[in-house]
Amino acid sequence: MAGESASSRHIGDPVQYVRGVGPKRAELLLRLGVRTVSDLLYLFPRKYHDRRDLIQIADARPGSHAMILGDVTKVNLHRRGRGRGVLRVTVRDESGLLDAVWFNQNYLARRFDAGDTLLLWGPVRAYNGLEITNPGFEHVGAEEHGGIALTDERSQLAPVYPMTEGLSQGQLRPIIRAALDDYASLVPEVVPESLRARYGMAPICEALSQAHFPESADAKEGAKRRLIYEEFLVFQTAVALRRQVTKTARGIAFKTSAEFDRRICELFPFELTRSQNTVLDEIKRDMRTPAPMNRLLQGDVGCGKTVVALYAMLLAAANKYQSAIMAPTEILAEQHHRTVGKMLRNSRVRLGLLTGSHGTPEVRGEVERGEADIVIGTHAVIPSGVSFHRLGLGVIDEQHKFGVIQRGRLRWKGHSPDVLVMTATPIPRTLALTLFGDLDVSVIDDFPPGRKPVLTKRIQPAGLGRAYEFIRQQVASGRQAYVVCPIIEQSEMFDLRSAIETAKELDENVFPEFNVGLLHGRMSTEQKERSMGAFGRGEMQIMVSTIVVEVGVDVPNATVMLVLHAERLGLAQLHQLRGRIGRGTEQATCLLCGAPKSEDAKRRLEVMCETTDGFTIAEEDLRLRGTGELFGTRQHGLPEVRIGDFTEDIELLERARDDSAGLVADDPKLEKPEHAPLRQRILELYRDRLSLIGIG
């Protein structure tokens, strides 16, 4: 687009029109998710090289971490077998020689040639001279090399971007500089002027420039905070708009009474706990009001969330409305169907089961005619072919396993029904209030009487024999056990025990005197039901399973769980798995077998042994993994954050939450001219999920 006027440019232009790009490089940039100029401007560095950290090779010391710049003199690959070997690249600067060494990365050999100039960073050791082992590296082109300038002279900090094959840092930096020069002034100011003035924020064009090519470390941090705040303000304003729509919509005002309470509680063969009663008071208060309930119920595995949800569904049935509970798997849906069916066997409440395997025309007809008061199912309850006669309450179990659009579709099945979403993946309360600001939050923080905390112990693979003996003792005394494997079938790629091979070994060689069964996700529904039924009835003493057992299997007699290769699982998964035992009054024990190699993996197993408190575990999981991975950013309907972190930047997140509440209170539909860019950004991010917001 050479010679074009600035007025004809737009940040939505295809990236190929940026100076230095063209069609071929546009294809490479597409691999990085860059389609438009805007995408390129918001492709932020993942880190920066400070050229003041560069040292001469002669100054590198074993045991230190060094960054050096030098020319390749020799490339030598010593192969040791398929994909294995030692790659040694000798680099020279004016002070001496150093070898860069990579282990078992033979494919890298084609990346280097004699005469290349490399920037290398990594740990230094002494081995036949100086070595830098498995270093990060970057090719430095001649245009950048003069005076060892990794970027232009305005900054000591060189941005390091995500890379793809065929595109180097040296090629990408001038492209982004050209985009900033030609387009940054066209980026709209999304943060209203009143907030920019309050916080002394730089214009967006300046913030983008400093984020890519900062003049100083302080300038980089200032630009980063400004951009993070903008990201969070957009998200929090969308949440505030959604909350406003929910609270002002006209829904169902359910009737409650002491007589309803008495009749419902008579169906439960146990007393409700303190916090169950507290949460029920909150839910009943919501259901009495005409505004639709939109509540998040948190509670550890086994705390009794399903009973609370059943109470709400029975209250809806007493008001002549239908309820639907949507579970993420058929196993969990079928478990709910069995559990609820037992509790309601002496009532006139009619149940329906809708899953991929049980979605018969007869059941769908019962739902449509209102002959099913409570419908239990998977995502099979939300297709357009399923109609409800009078849906008043939707319950979503393990809500983090559903996409935001799936959750919205359940709401669309009725006329502004109440919605209760449940999770056994605890979320720290402050974060829950911030991330799920459109939801009221309830917490069950106690357990039914008689429950004992599960004892959790780490064991090494060499100690498996003792673990098996412990299982033998427990089963011989009348208890049952789970053995959990991370994979279904043995693979040459992973040196792991598979569920199928483990079940065979335990059945034939380790526990021939017991009935050993198998459960995994690839089994047919009939096979799963047969296996789970046998375990539930006590006909099977040992269940070998993949992590599919983390939800849906409720056998109070199971007191032992052995998790193989536990270091490969996340804290949330391990906590969910452990929740399958200790559901009766007997002492339960969870054995975590693994040989963790990373510090994070070691810490995960330590945390599991230190506590059974789900909120403590959630806090540690947040620290180790961050919010995006723990909650699944896309699953929660959150925008993909480009620069912020929902865990590390909580102060900015909370500030944005408070500011967005003020904006929406002052301008409920963002109709003021100064709010137009913010409104437009929200619409762009949520174009495929407009049920989340009240504009557009």
mmCIF file of C-alpha atoms in Angstrom, residues 122 194 382 528 542:
data_model
loop_
_atom_site.group_PDB
_atom_site.id
_atom_site.type_symbol
_atom_site.label_atom_id
_atom_site.label_comp_id
_atom_site.label_asym_id
_atom_site.label_seq_id
_atom_site.Cartn_x
_atom_site.Cartn_y
_atom_site.Cartn_z
ATOM 1 C CA GLY A 122 21.384 -19.971 29.090
ATOM 2 C CA SER A 194 -12.258 10.577 32.424
ATOM 3 C CA ILE A 382 -29.783 -28.132 24.562
ATOM 4 C CA LYS A 528 -19.597 -48.314 31.520
ATOM 5 C CA ILE A 542 -10.913 -53.068 42.490
#
